[in-house]
Short mmCIF file of N, CA and C in Angstrom, two decimals:
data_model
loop_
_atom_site.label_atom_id
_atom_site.label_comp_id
_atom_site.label_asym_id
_atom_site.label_seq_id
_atom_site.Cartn_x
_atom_site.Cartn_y
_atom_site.Cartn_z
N UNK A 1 0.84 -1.18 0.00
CA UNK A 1 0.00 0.00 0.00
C UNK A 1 0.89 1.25 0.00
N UNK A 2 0.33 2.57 -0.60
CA UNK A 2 1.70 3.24 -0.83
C UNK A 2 0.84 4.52 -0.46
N UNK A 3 1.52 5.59 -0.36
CA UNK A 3 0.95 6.63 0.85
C UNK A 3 0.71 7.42 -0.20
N UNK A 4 -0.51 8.13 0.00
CA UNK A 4 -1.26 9.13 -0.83
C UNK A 4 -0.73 9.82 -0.83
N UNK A 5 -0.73 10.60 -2.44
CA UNK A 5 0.56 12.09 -2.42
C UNK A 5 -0.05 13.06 -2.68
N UNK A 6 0.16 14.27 -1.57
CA UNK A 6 -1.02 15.31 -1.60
C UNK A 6 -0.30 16.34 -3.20
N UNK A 7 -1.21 17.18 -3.25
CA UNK A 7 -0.70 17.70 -5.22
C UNK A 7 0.49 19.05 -4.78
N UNK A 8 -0.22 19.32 -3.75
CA UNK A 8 1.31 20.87 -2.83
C UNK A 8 1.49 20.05 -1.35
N UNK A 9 2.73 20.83 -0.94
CA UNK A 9 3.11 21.05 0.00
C UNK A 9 3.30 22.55 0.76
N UNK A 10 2.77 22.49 1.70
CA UNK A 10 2.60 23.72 2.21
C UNK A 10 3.20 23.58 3.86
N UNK A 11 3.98 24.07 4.82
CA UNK A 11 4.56 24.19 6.12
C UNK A 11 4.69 25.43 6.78
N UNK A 12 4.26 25.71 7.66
CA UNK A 12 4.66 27.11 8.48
C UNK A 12 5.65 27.09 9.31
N UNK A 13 7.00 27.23 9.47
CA UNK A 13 7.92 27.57 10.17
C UNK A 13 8.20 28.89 11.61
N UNK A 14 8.58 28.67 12.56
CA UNK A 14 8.99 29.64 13.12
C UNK A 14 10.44 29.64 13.98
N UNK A 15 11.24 30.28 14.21
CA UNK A 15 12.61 30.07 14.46
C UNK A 15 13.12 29.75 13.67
N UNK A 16 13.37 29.72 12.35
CA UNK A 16 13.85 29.53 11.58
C UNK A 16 13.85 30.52 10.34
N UNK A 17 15.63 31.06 9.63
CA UNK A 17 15.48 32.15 9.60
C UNK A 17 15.13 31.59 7.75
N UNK A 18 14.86 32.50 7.16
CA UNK A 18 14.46 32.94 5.40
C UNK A 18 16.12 32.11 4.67
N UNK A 19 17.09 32.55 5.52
CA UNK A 19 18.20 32.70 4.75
C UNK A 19 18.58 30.65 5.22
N UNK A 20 18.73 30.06 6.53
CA UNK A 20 18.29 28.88 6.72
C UNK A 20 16.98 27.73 5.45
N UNK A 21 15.63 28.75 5.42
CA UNK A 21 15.34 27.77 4.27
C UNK A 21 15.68 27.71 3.08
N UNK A 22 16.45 28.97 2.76
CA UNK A 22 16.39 29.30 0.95
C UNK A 22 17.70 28.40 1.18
N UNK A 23 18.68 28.05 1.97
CA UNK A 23 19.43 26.73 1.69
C UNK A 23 19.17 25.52 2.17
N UNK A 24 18.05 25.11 3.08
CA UNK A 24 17.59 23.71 2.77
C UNK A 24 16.93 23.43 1.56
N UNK A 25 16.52 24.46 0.48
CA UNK A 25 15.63 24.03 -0.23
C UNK A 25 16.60 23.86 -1.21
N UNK A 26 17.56 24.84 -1.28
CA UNK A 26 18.65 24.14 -2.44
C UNK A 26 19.32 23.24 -1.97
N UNK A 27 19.60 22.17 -0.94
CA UNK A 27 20.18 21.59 -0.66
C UNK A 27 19.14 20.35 -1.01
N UNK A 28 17.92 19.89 -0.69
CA UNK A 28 16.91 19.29 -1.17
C UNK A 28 16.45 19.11 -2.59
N UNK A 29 16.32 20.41 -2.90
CA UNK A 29 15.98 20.69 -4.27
C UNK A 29 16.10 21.48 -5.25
N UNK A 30 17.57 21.24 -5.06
CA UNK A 30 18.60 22.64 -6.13
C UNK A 30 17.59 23.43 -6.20
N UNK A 31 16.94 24.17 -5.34
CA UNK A 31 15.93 25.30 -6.03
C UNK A 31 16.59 26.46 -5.58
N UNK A 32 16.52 27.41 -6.61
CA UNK A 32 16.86 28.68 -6.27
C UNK A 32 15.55 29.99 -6.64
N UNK A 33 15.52 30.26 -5.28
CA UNK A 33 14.37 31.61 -4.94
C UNK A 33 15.04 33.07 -5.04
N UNK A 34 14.58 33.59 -5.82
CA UNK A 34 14.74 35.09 -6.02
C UNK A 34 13.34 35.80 -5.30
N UNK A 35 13.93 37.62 -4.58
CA UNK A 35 13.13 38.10 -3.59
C UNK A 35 11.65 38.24 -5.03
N UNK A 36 10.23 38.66 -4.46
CA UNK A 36 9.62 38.80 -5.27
C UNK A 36 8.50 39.60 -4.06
N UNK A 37 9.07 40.73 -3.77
CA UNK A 37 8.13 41.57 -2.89
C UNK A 37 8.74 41.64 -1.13
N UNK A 38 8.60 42.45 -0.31
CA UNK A 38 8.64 42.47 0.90
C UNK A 38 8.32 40.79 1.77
N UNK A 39 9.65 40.61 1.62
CA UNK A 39 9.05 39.33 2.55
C UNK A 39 8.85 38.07 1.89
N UNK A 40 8.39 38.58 0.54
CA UNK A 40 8.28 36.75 -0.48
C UNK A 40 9.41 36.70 -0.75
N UNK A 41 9.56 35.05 -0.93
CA UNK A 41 10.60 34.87 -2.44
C UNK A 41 9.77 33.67 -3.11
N UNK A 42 9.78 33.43 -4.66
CA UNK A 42 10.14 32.80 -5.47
C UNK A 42 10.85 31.90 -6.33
N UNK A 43 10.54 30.78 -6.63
CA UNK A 43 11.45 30.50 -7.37
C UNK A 43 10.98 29.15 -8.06
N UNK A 44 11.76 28.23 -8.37
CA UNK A 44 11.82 26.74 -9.13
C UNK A 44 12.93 25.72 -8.32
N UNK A 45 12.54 24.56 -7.80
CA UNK A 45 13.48 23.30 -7.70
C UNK A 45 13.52 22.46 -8.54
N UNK A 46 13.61 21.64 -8.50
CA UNK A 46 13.31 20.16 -9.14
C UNK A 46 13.35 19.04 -8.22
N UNK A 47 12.12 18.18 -9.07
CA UNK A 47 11.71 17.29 -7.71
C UNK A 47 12.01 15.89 -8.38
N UNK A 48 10.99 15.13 -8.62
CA UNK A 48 11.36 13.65 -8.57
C UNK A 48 11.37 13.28 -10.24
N UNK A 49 12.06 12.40 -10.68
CA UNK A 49 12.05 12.80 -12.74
C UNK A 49 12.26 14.03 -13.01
N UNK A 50 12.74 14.83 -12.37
CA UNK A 50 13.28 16.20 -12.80
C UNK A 50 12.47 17.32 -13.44
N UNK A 51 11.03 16.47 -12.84
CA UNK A 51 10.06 17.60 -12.60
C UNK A 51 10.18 19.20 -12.02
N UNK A 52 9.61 19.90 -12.42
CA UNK A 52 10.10 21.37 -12.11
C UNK A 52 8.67 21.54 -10.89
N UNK A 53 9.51 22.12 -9.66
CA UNK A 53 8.83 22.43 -8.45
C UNK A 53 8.69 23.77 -8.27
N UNK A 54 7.14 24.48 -8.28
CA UNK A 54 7.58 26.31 -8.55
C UNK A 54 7.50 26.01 -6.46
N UNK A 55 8.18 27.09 -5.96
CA UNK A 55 8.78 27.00 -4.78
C UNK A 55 8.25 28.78 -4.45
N UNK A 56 7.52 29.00 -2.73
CA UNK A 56 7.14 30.16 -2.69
C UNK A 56 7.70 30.00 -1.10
N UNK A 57 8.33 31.27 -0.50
CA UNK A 57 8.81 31.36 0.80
C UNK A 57 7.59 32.73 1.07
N UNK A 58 7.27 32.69 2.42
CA UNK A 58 5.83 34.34 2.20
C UNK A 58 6.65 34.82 3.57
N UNK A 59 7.43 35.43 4.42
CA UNK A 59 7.70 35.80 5.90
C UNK A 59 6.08 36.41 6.25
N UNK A 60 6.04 35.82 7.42
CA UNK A 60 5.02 36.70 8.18
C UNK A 60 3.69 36.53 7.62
N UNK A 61 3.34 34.90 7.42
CA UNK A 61 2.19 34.72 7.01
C UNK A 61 0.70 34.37 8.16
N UNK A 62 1.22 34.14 9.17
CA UNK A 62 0.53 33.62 10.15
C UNK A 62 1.02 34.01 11.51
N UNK A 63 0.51 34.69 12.65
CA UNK A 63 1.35 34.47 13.57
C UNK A 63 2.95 34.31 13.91
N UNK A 64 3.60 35.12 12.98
CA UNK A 64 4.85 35.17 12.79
C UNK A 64 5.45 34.15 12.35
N UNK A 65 4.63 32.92 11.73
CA UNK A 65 5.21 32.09 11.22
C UNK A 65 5.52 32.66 9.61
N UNK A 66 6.15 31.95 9.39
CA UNK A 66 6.43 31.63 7.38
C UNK A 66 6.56 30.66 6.95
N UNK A 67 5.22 30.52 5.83
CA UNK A 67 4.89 29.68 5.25
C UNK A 67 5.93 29.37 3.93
N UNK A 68 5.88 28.20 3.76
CA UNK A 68 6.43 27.27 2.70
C UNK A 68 5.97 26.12 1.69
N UNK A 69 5.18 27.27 0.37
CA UNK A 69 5.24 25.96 -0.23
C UNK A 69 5.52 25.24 -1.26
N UNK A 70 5.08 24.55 -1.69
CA UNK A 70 5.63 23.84 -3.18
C UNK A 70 4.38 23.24 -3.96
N UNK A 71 4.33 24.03 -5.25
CA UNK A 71 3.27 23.50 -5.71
C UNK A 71 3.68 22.36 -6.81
N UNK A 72 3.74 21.28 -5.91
CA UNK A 72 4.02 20.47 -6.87
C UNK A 72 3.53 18.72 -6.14
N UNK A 73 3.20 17.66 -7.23
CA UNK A 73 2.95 16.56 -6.09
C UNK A 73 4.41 15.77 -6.64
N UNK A 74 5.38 16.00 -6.93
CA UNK A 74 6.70 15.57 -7.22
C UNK A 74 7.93 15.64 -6.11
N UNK A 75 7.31 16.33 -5.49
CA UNK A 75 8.48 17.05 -4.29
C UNK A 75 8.94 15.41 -3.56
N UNK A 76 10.11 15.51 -2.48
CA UNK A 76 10.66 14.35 -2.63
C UNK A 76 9.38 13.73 -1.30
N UNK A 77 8.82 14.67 -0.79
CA UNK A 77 7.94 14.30 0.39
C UNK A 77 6.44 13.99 -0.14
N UNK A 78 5.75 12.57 0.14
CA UNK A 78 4.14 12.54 -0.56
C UNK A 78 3.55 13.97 0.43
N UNK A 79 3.60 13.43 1.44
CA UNK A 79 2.30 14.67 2.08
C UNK A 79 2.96 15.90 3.15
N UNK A 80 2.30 17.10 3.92
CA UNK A 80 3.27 17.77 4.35
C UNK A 80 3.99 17.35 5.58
N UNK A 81 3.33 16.54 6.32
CA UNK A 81 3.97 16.30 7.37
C UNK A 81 5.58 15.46 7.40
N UNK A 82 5.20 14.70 5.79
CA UNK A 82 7.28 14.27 5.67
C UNK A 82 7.77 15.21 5.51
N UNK A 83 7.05 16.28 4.52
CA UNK A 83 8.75 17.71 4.48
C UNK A 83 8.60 18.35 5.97
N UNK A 84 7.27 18.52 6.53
CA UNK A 84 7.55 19.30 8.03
C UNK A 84 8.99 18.11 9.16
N UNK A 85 8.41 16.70 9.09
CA UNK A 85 9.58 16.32 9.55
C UNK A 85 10.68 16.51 8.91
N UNK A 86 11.62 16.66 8.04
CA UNK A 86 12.35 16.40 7.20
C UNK A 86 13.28 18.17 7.63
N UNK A 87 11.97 18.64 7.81
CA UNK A 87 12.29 20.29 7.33
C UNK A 87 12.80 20.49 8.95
N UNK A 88 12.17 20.07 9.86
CA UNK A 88 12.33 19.96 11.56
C UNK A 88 13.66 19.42 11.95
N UNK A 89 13.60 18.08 11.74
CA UNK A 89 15.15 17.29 11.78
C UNK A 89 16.27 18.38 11.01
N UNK A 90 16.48 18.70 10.17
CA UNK A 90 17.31 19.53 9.39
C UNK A 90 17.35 20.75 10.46
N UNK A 91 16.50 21.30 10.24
CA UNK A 91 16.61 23.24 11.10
C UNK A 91 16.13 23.71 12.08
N UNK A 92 15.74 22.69 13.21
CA UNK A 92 14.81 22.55 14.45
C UNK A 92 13.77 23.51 14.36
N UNK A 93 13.57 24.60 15.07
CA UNK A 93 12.61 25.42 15.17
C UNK A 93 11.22 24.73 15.36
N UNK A 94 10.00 25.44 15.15
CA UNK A 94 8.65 25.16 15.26
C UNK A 94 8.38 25.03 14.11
N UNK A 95 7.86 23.80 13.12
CA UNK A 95 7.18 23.43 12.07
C UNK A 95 5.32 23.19 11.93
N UNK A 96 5.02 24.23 12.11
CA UNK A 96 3.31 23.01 12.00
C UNK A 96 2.96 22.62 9.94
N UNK A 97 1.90 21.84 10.47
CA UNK A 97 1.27 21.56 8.64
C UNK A 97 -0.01 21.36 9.29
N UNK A 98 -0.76 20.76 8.25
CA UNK A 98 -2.08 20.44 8.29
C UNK A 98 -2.05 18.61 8.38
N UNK A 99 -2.49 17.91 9.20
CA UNK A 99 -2.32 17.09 9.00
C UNK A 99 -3.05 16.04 8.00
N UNK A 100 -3.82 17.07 7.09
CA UNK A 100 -4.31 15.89 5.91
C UNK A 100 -4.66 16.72 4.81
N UNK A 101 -5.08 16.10 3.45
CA UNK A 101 -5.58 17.08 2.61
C UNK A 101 -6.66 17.92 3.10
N UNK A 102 -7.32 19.24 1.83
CA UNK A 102 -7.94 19.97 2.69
C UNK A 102 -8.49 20.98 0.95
N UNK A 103 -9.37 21.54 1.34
CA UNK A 103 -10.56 22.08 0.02
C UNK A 103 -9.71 23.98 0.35
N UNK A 104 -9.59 24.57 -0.95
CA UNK A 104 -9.49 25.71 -0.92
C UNK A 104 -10.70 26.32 -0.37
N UNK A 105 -10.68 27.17 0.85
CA UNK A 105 -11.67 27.54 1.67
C UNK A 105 -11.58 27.05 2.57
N UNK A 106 -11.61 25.73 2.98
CA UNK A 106 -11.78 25.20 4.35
C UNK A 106 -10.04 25.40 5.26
N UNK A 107 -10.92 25.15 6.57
CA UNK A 107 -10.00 25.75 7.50
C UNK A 107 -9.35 23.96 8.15
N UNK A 108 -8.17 23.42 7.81
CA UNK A 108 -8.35 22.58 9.02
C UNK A 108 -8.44 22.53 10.09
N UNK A 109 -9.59 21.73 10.97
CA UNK A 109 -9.77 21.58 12.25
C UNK A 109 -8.29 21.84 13.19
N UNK A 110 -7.69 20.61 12.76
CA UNK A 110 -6.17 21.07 13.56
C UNK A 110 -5.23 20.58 12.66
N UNK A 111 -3.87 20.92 13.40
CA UNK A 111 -2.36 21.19 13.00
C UNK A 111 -1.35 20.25 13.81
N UNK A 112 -0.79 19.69 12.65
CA UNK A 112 0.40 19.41 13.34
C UNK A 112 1.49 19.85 13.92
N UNK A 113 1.76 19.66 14.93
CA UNK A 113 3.21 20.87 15.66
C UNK A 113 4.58 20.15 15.72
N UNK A 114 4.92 20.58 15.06
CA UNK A 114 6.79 19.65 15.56
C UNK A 114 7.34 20.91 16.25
N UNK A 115 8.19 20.34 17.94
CA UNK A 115 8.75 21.54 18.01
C UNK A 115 9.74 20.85 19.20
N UNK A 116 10.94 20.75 19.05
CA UNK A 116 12.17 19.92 20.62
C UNK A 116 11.98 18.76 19.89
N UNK A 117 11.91 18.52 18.72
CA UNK A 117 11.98 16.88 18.76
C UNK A 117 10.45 15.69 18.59
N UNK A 118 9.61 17.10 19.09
CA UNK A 118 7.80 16.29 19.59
C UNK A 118 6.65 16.52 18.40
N UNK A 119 6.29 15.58 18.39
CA UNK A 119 5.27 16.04 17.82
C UNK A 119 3.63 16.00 18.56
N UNK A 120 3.13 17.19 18.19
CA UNK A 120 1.62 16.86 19.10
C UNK A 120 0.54 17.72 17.87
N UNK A 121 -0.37 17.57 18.58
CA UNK A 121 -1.99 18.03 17.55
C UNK A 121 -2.47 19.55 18.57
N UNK A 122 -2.94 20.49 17.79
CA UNK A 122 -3.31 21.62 17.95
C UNK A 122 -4.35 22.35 17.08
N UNK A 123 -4.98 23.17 18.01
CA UNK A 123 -6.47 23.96 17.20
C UNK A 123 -5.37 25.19 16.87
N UNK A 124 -5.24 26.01 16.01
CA UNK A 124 -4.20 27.01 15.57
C UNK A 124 -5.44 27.94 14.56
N UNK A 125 -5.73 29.17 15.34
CA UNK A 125 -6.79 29.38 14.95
C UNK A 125 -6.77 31.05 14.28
#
């Protein structure tokens, strides 16, 4: 049985600085982000078959978090919670995601939190 692969990846980070992800992501996924406004960046990786991953960094999307995502279902992670671990193990800080797919509009109920190593469930509202 093989694990459903959501079509983006999306993660909110905190403690962790802009200049920290724009090199895990090239280190992951040769992607290189250019600035594209106060606070965004932009750009392209490449993911699995050398699929092209468009790649968006936003600072200050939530509660001082910054969001991360990848619109792509190629990325090396099926759903967000492997790149939130992946992204956690690598650069500690506070990672949440959503822990399942989810409808443009809807809010998920709750969030996954990685943060010391833990993971737990949260209303993040």
């Amino acid at each position: 049985m093989s694990i459903e692969r959501f079509p983006d990846i999306e993660v909110y980070v905190k403690g962790i600085t802009t200049d920290a992800l724009l090199a895990w992501l090239q280190d992951t996924l040769q992607a290189t982000l250019t600035p594209a406004g106060k606070g965004h960046w932009r750009g392209e990786g490449q993911g699995e078959g050398g699929a092209v991953v468009p790649c968006m960094i936003m600072e200050k999307a939530a509660d001082g978090f910054t969001s991360l995502s990848m619109d792509s279902d190629a990325t090396p992670w099926p759903r967000d919670i492997d790149c939130a671990r992946a992204l956690h193990a690598a650069l500690g800080g506070e990672v949440r995601c959503s822990p399942g797919g989810w409808l443009p509009g809807e809010e998920p109920e709750c969030y996954i939190r990685l943060i010391n190593g833990e993971e737990s469930t949260l209303l993040w509202q």
